[in-house]
Every structure is written in structure tokens, then in C-alpha cells.
């Protein structure tokens, strides 16, 4: 499938000062630099060419006055998301408001926020959700992100399925975003409609990198371990106790294929409900997928899905092969 969106090049960098060490807590309080925990991000905060350490600039809260506060868009596990409008440009942003005491009390939350920021702030691609600015008070951090209308999952709850052309368009954008992440050594690990956002211009944004894993983009080894993510979108190898290490890119590709199948049909390809049963696991491990009539009529689409849903992940289609698929 030919990619319908062009990749954008590299990211915002803040030059590291080797003579100055700034801790996370003091940086937030003073509104200087937020140095993310090195143990969390040291594998992927370096630019390929210049090997400069990324830093995140945290603005003082008084600078937030350049925005008009809008309505609450939603409430997530880390805090409230509210609309903000930049006064000068009238551009809309989604502001995620995170309480600092949550970061201090819960190392897991801090770890996830660190991973989210290191990707969404430093990497630039039109199909990966972007954080543009950070603001801090004594008690809160404000993350200003691209404004999106909602999750793909919400659209599917309302409409059940999408037209084939729109489904293919969204899938092509998902693959573009994954290709960019994989080229930077990032495996998402939790591709599903709830982690895919849609902008007012119908642009797909991959989001929620809390369980992503880092692999080496120098050696092209994308081996990952563990069964993080959402089981309904897991490939068969994650259910096979004999397989202990996996190809991260092939996990993301299978999950993206499940999203495509759901957009086309309104249902999941293997599971009949949101709760996993042993019969469901047996089916994904041993049975071939059965396509409904409307998909069977499209020979090229069936060929693409067959390539994605290979049980043996070594034989599963690659990102490049998907992009070149007719």
C-alpha cells in the first residue's frame, strides 16, 4: 500500500551543557530544563547524526497567559485534558495537566510520563502525536499537545465500521507513523483504536507510549520481551509459551492489521468479546482468519491482510512491504 503521507524530518533539540547538572525537581520548580531520568530514556534521546542529548524546556507558568483556557476535553489516568487556544494565532491545543505529587509518589507514572515526553516532544512526524510546550507551577505540569477531535476507538463505537477508502487511508497513516518510530528504535507495543487520535483535518496521530520499548536501530535487532499491551490486539506469538522473545516491529504490524480489520468490518478478526477465553487463544494460535464477503471481493486487500496475519512472525509482512503493496 503506497504511503499517502510524506515523512517530516528530524526534531527539536536543546543542546546539552556538559558543565551544568540540572535535576528534574529543581528544573520544574525554576522553570528551566526538565532532565528526564537517564535510566528511562538514555537509549533513545540521542540524535542519529549529532549525538546531542535532548533536553526539554519547561516554561514558567506566567507565560501560559498567551493562551485562552477552553473546555475540558477529557480525563485520563494522569490528569485532565483541556482545550487551550493561542491568542496570537487562534491555534487550538490540547493541554494535559499532570499533578507533580503524582509523579513524585508513583515511580511507574513518572516512568511512563518520561517515555511519553521523550518521544512526543523530540520526534517530529505528522502521524505521531506532538507535544509542543511544557509549563510548570509549583504543583502542576502542563503539556501542550496537538489538538485532536478524539480517538479512533470513539469513532468506531459510534459508526461500528468505516468506508473502505477511509479505512485504507487511516491504515496507511498508521503504517507511516510506525515506520518512523521503528526507524528511530521505538516499538509502540500497544497499537489499538483507543491509542490512535484523529485531528480535525483527518490526520492520524499515534499516541500513548507508556508501554513502548526501545530497540537498537544501529544493529537492526528489534527483539523485545514481555507481553505488554492489549491482548485483543496481540499477535499469536505472545500467547505461545514456547516463544520468549519477539520481533517488536512484527507485533506492531499485527496490531495495526487488527485495527484495519476492525475499521473494515466493525469486529475483531479472532475474538468475539472483550474478555479472552481459552478457545479464543486456541483460535488465534491454530486457525486461519475467515474474511467476510465484502473483504473477499477485494483480492489485493485479502493479500495484504494475509501477509499481516501470518502466524509465523518471521514470515509476516514488513512495514516496507506494506508501503509498497499495490
Short mmCIF file of C-alpha atoms in Angstrom, two decimals:
data_model
loop_
_atom_site.label_atom_id
_atom_site.label_comp_id
_atom_site.label_asym_id
_atom_site.label_seq_id
_atom_site.Cartn_x
_atom_site.Cartn_y
_atom_site.Cartn_z
CA UNK A 1 0.00 0.00 0.00
CA UNK A 2 1.57 3.23 -1.11
CA UNK A 3 2.18 5.69 1.71
CA UNK A 4 -0.13 8.67 1.35
CA UNK A 5 1.75 10.99 3.64
CA UNK A 6 5.35 12.17 3.41
CA UNK A 7 7.63 11.89 6.42
CA UNK A 8 8.81 15.03 8.10
CA UNK A 9 12.38 15.31 9.22
CA UNK A 10 14.01 15.44 12.47
CA UNK A 11 13.31 17.00 15.69
CA UNK A 12 13.76 19.87 18.07
CA UNK A 13 17.00 19.62 20.01
CA UNK A 14 18.24 21.51 23.04
CA UNK A 15 21.98 21.46 23.33
CA UNK A 16 23.39 19.77 26.42
CA UNK A 17 25.70 21.73 28.67
CA UNK A 18 28.32 19.33 29.99
CA UNK A 19 29.19 21.71 32.84
CA UNK A 20 25.70 22.04 34.27
CA UNK A 21 23.74 19.31 36.00
CA UNK A 22 20.06 20.10 36.50
CA UNK A 23 17.85 17.73 38.47
CA UNK A 24 14.27 17.10 37.47
CA UNK A 25 12.73 18.58 40.60
CA UNK A 26 14.74 21.80 40.57
CA UNK A 27 14.21 22.23 36.85
CA UNK A 28 10.46 22.04 37.21
CA UNK A 29 10.37 24.45 40.12
CA UNK A 30 12.64 27.02 38.47
CA UNK A 31 11.15 26.70 35.02
CA UNK A 32 14.47 25.79 33.42
CA UNK A 33 15.22 22.40 31.88
CA UNK A 34 13.49 19.15 32.62
CA UNK A 35 16.16 16.45 32.57
CA UNK A 36 14.35 13.19 32.09
CA UNK A 37 15.52 10.19 34.07
CA UNK A 38 18.53 8.85 32.14
CA UNK A 39 17.74 5.27 33.07
CA UNK A 40 14.42 5.67 31.31
CA UNK A 41 15.46 7.31 28.07
CA UNK A 42 19.22 7.07 27.66
CA UNK A 43 18.81 4.64 24.76
CA UNK A 44 16.78 6.96 22.59
CA UNK A 45 17.39 10.59 23.45
CA UNK A 46 20.34 10.89 21.09
CA UNK A 47 20.15 12.33 17.63
CA UNK A 48 21.44 9.92 14.97
CA UNK A 49 23.83 12.39 13.38
CA UNK A 50 24.97 14.73 16.13
CA UNK A 51 24.54 12.54 19.21
CA UNK A 52 23.41 15.54 21.23
CA UNK A 53 21.45 14.93 24.40
CA UNK A 54 17.92 16.19 24.15
CA UNK A 55 16.60 18.48 26.85
CA UNK A 56 13.09 19.68 27.39
CA UNK A 57 12.49 23.35 28.05
CA UNK A 58 9.91 23.96 30.76
CA UNK A 59 8.39 27.44 30.63
CA UNK A 60 7.31 29.32 33.71
CA UNK A 61 3.59 29.33 34.29
CA UNK A 62 3.16 33.07 33.74
CA UNK A 63 3.92 32.50 30.05
CA UNK A 64 0.75 30.43 29.77
CA UNK A 65 -1.22 33.69 29.62
CA UNK A 66 -0.73 33.71 25.86
CA UNK A 67 -3.42 31.00 25.76
CA UNK A 68 -7.17 31.16 26.32
CA UNK A 69 -8.41 28.34 28.54
CA UNK A 70 -11.18 26.29 26.93
CA UNK A 71 -13.42 23.40 27.90
CA UNK A 72 -12.34 20.10 29.40
CA UNK A 73 -11.81 17.54 26.64
CA UNK A 74 -11.42 14.50 28.83
CA UNK A 75 -9.96 12.94 31.93
CA UNK A 76 -7.19 10.36 31.72
CA UNK A 77 -5.15 8.27 34.11
CA UNK A 78 -2.60 11.07 34.50
CA UNK A 79 -4.93 14.06 34.77
CA UNK A 80 -7.32 16.38 32.96
CA UNK A 81 -7.02 17.30 29.28
CA UNK A 82 -8.32 20.78 28.47
CA UNK A 83 -8.55 22.82 25.27
CA UNK A 84 -6.30 25.89 25.05
CA UNK A 85 -6.33 28.48 22.25
CA UNK A 86 -3.25 30.57 21.46
CA UNK A 87 -4.36 34.22 21.45
CA UNK A 88 -2.00 35.36 18.70
CA UNK A 89 -2.69 32.62 16.16
CA UNK A 90 -6.03 31.18 17.37
CA UNK A 91 -4.42 27.76 17.05
CA UNK A 92 -6.02 25.08 19.23
CA UNK A 93 -4.03 22.86 21.57
CA UNK A 94 -4.87 20.06 23.97
CA UNK A 95 -3.32 20.73 27.36
CA UNK A 96 -2.70 17.71 29.58
CA UNK A 97 -2.49 18.82 33.22
CA UNK A 98 -0.44 16.49 35.44
CA UNK A 99 -0.10 16.97 39.19
CA UNK A 100 3.52 16.86 40.35
CA UNK A 101 2.72 14.94 43.52
CA UNK A 102 1.51 12.08 41.29
CA UNK A 103 4.93 11.97 39.62
CA UNK A 104 6.73 12.05 42.96
CA UNK A 105 4.56 9.42 44.64
CA UNK A 106 4.26 6.91 41.81
CA UNK A 107 7.52 5.86 40.07
CA UNK A 108 5.51 3.97 37.45
CA UNK A 109 3.62 7.11 36.43
CA UNK A 110 6.85 9.09 36.29
CA UNK A 111 8.43 6.37 34.16
CA UNK A 112 5.52 6.44 31.71
CA UNK A 113 5.45 10.24 31.51
CA UNK A 114 9.20 10.24 30.85
CA UNK A 115 8.81 7.84 27.95
CA UNK A 116 5.85 9.78 26.56
CA UNK A 117 7.75 13.07 26.65
CA UNK A 118 10.95 11.74 25.18
CA UNK A 119 9.02 10.65 22.09
CA UNK A 120 6.24 13.20 21.68
CA UNK A 121 8.46 16.22 22.38
CA UNK A 122 11.61 15.33 20.48
CA UNK A 123 10.41 13.37 17.47
CA UNK A 124 8.65 15.07 14.56
CA UNK A 125 6.32 13.13 12.30
CA UNK A 126 2.86 14.09 11.15
CA UNK A 127 1.43 10.75 12.30
CA UNK A 128 2.95 10.80 15.80
CA UNK A 129 1.29 12.98 18.45
CA UNK A 130 3.43 16.04 19.15
CA UNK A 131 3.99 17.86 22.46
CA UNK A 132 4.95 21.46 21.68
CA UNK A 133 5.37 23.14 25.05
CA UNK A 134 5.60 22.44 28.76
CA UNK A 135 4.63 24.83 31.54
CA UNK A 136 5.05 24.38 35.27
CA UNK A 137 3.65 25.73 38.52
CA UNK A 138 4.62 24.61 42.00
CA UNK A 139 2.04 21.83 41.85
CA UNK A 140 1.27 21.06 38.19
CA UNK A 141 2.85 20.45 34.80
CA UNK A 142 1.01 21.47 31.62
CA UNK A 143 1.79 19.53 28.42
CA UNK A 144 0.59 21.36 25.30
CA UNK A 145 -0.12 18.85 22.54
CA UNK A 146 -1.65 18.85 19.09
CA UNK A 147 -5.41 19.24 19.18
CA UNK A 148 -7.37 16.17 18.09
CA UNK A 149 -11.11 15.58 17.80
CA UNK A 150 -10.98 12.24 19.52
CA UNK A 151 -9.86 8.63 19.43
CA UNK A 152 -10.42 6.26 16.55
CA UNK A 153 -11.99 3.96 19.14
CA UNK A 154 -14.70 6.55 19.82
CA UNK A 155 -15.48 6.83 16.11
CA UNK A 156 -15.78 3.04 15.83
CA UNK A 157 -18.10 2.89 18.82
CA UNK A 158 -20.45 5.31 17.06
CA UNK A 159 -20.16 4.12 13.44
CA UNK A 160 -19.07 0.48 14.01
CA UNK A 161 -17.15 0.42 10.74
CA UNK A 162 -15.68 2.91 8.27
CA UNK A 163 -15.81 3.07 4.46
CA UNK A 164 -13.08 1.02 2.78
CA UNK A 165 -11.34 4.08 1.30
CA UNK A 166 -11.23 5.83 4.66
CA UNK A 167 -10.06 2.66 6.42
CA UNK A 168 -7.19 2.24 3.96
CA UNK A 169 -6.29 5.92 4.31
CA UNK A 170 -6.15 5.71 8.10
CA UNK A 171 -4.20 2.44 7.94
CA UNK A 172 -1.63 3.97 5.57
CA UNK A 173 -1.10 6.80 8.05
CA UNK A 174 -0.75 4.34 10.95
CA UNK A 175 1.91 2.48 8.97
CA UNK A 176 3.72 5.75 8.16
CA UNK A 177 3.83 6.62 11.85
CA UNK A 178 5.02 3.14 12.83
CA UNK A 179 7.68 3.18 10.13
CA UNK A 180 9.04 6.44 11.52
CA UNK A 181 9.05 5.15 15.10
CA UNK A 182 10.69 1.86 14.14
CA UNK A 183 13.40 3.72 12.20
CA UNK A 184 14.22 5.51 15.47
CA UNK A 185 14.27 2.31 17.51
CA UNK A 186 10.83 2.74 19.12
CA UNK A 187 8.35 -0.15 19.29
CA UNK A 188 4.90 1.08 20.31
CA UNK A 189 3.60 -2.24 21.75
CA UNK A 190 0.00 -1.04 22.19
CA UNK A 191 -1.48 -0.12 18.82
CA UNK A 192 -5.27 -0.08 19.14
CA UNK A 193 -8.08 2.36 18.24
CA UNK A 194 -8.03 3.95 21.71
CA UNK A 195 -4.38 4.97 21.19
CA UNK A 196 -4.95 6.45 17.74
CA UNK A 197 -6.14 10.07 17.62
CA UNK A 198 -7.73 11.95 14.71
CA UNK A 199 -7.22 15.67 14.01
CA UNK A 200 -9.88 17.99 12.53
CA UNK A 201 -8.06 17.54 9.19
CA UNK A 202 -8.44 13.74 9.33
CA UNK A 203 -4.77 13.17 10.13
CA UNK A 204 -3.98 10.12 12.26
CA UNK A 205 -1.78 10.60 15.34
CA UNK A 206 -0.24 7.66 17.19
CA UNK A 207 -0.37 8.31 20.94
CA UNK A 208 0.11 6.72 24.37
CA UNK A 209 3.70 5.48 24.51
CA UNK A 210 3.55 4.31 28.10
CA UNK A 211 4.49 0.69 27.30
CA UNK A 212 6.73 1.34 24.29
CA UNK A 213 10.08 -0.41 24.13
CA UNK A 214 13.43 0.72 22.78
CA UNK A 215 15.45 -1.42 20.38
CA UNK A 216 18.72 -0.82 18.57
CA UNK A 217 18.30 0.95 15.26
CA UNK A 218 22.04 0.59 14.68
CA UNK A 219 22.09 -3.24 14.61
CA UNK A 220 18.56 -3.63 13.17
CA UNK A 221 17.75 -6.01 16.03
CA UNK A 222 14.17 -5.32 17.12
CA UNK A 223 13.91 -8.12 19.69
CA UNK A 224 11.57 -7.32 22.57
CA UNK A 225 10.44 -9.26 25.62
CA UNK A 226 7.28 -9.42 27.72
CA UNK A 227 3.62 -9.27 26.80
CA UNK A 228 2.82 -5.60 27.36
CA UNK A 229 -0.09 -4.07 25.51
CA UNK A 230 -3.70 -5.07 24.95
CA UNK A 231 -4.29 -8.84 24.47
CA UNK A 232 -7.15 -8.37 21.98
CA UNK A 233 -4.60 -6.83 19.60
CA UNK A 234 -1.75 -9.24 20.38
CA UNK A 235 -0.25 -11.49 17.69
CA UNK A 236 -0.22 -15.28 18.25
CA UNK A 237 3.42 -15.47 19.37
CA UNK A 238 2.56 -13.54 22.54
CA UNK A 239 0.18 -16.37 23.51
CA UNK A 240 2.69 -19.13 22.79
CA UNK A 241 4.58 -20.11 25.98
CA UNK A 242 7.35 -21.67 23.89
CA UNK A 243 8.28 -18.29 22.37
CA UNK A 244 10.03 -15.97 24.82
CA UNK A 245 11.41 -13.21 22.60
CA UNK A 246 9.64 -11.44 19.76
CA UNK A 247 10.12 -9.09 16.85
CA UNK A 248 8.84 -5.73 18.07
CA UNK A 249 8.07 -4.39 14.61
CA UNK A 250 6.07 -7.52 13.73
CA UNK A 251 3.99 -7.08 16.92
CA UNK A 252 3.09 -3.53 15.88
CA UNK A 253 2.30 -4.66 12.34
CA UNK A 254 -0.10 -7.38 13.55
CA UNK A 255 -1.84 -4.93 15.89
CA UNK A 256 -2.19 -2.39 13.06
CA UNK A 257 -3.71 -5.14 10.93
CA UNK A 258 -6.28 -5.87 13.63
CA UNK A 259 -7.15 -2.15 13.66
CA UNK A 260 -7.57 -2.21 9.86
CA UNK A 261 -9.79 -5.30 10.05
CA UNK A 262 -11.94 -3.68 12.72
CA UNK A 263 -12.28 -0.47 10.69
CA UNK A 264 -13.41 -2.50 7.68
CA UNK A 265 -15.79 -4.91 9.43
CA UNK A 266 -16.69 -3.45 12.83
CA UNK A 267 -15.45 -6.56 14.64
CA UNK A 268 -12.15 -8.13 15.69
CA UNK A 269 -10.70 -10.88 13.46
CA UNK A 270 -10.29 -13.53 16.17
CA UNK A 271 -12.01 -12.51 19.39
CA UNK A 272 -15.77 -12.29 19.84
CA UNK A 273 -15.79 -10.28 23.07
CA UNK A 274 -13.63 -8.04 25.21
CA UNK A 275 -12.83 -10.93 27.55
CA UNK A 276 -10.30 -13.54 26.46
CA UNK A 277 -11.25 -17.22 26.65
CA UNK A 278 -9.01 -20.22 26.08
CA UNK A 279 -10.98 -21.02 22.94
CA UNK A 280 -10.09 -17.57 21.59
CA UNK A 281 -6.40 -18.17 22.27
CA UNK A 282 -6.58 -21.59 20.61
CA UNK A 283 -8.19 -19.97 17.58
CA UNK A 284 -5.55 -17.27 17.15
CA UNK A 285 -2.80 -19.88 17.56
CA UNK A 286 -4.21 -22.53 15.24
CA UNK A 287 -6.95 -21.27 12.92
CA UNK A 288 -6.66 -19.17 9.79
CA UNK A 289 -8.63 -15.97 9.60
CA UNK A 290 -12.00 -16.08 7.82
CA UNK A 291 -12.86 -12.98 5.79
CA UNK A 292 -16.40 -11.70 5.30
CA UNK A 293 -17.79 -11.42 1.79
CA UNK A 294 -17.09 -7.71 1.37
CA UNK A 295 -13.37 -8.26 2.02
CA UNK A 296 -13.13 -11.45 -0.09
CA UNK A 297 -14.20 -9.42 -3.12
CA UNK A 298 -11.02 -7.31 -2.88
CA UNK A 299 -8.18 -9.65 -3.88
CA UNK A 300 -5.40 -7.15 -3.13
CA UNK A 301 -6.83 -6.37 0.30
CA UNK A 302 -7.02 -10.08 1.15
CA UNK A 303 -3.41 -10.50 0.04
CA UNK A 304 -2.34 -7.61 2.29
CA UNK A 305 -4.24 -8.97 5.30
CA UNK A 306 -2.87 -12.47 4.73
CA UNK A 307 0.62 -11.02 4.83
CA UNK A 308 -0.11 -9.19 8.08
CA UNK A 309 -1.81 -12.13 9.78
CA UNK A 310 0.97 -14.69 9.26
CA UNK A 311 1.15 -16.87 12.38
CA UNK A 312 4.93 -17.17 12.00
CA UNK A 313 6.20 -13.65 12.69
CA UNK A 314 9.40 -14.36 10.73
CA UNK A 315 7.22 -14.63 7.60
CA UNK A 316 4.97 -11.69 8.46
CA UNK A 317 4.98 -8.77 6.06
CA UNK A 318 7.25 -5.80 6.86
CA UNK A 319 6.48 -2.08 7.02
CA UNK A 320 8.30 -1.50 3.73
CA UNK A 321 6.40 -4.32 2.04
CA UNK A 322 3.11 -2.84 3.27
CA UNK A 323 4.04 0.58 1.89
CA UNK A 324 4.93 -0.97 -1.48
CA UNK A 325 1.82 -3.16 -1.59
CA UNK A 326 -0.46 -2.24 -4.52
#
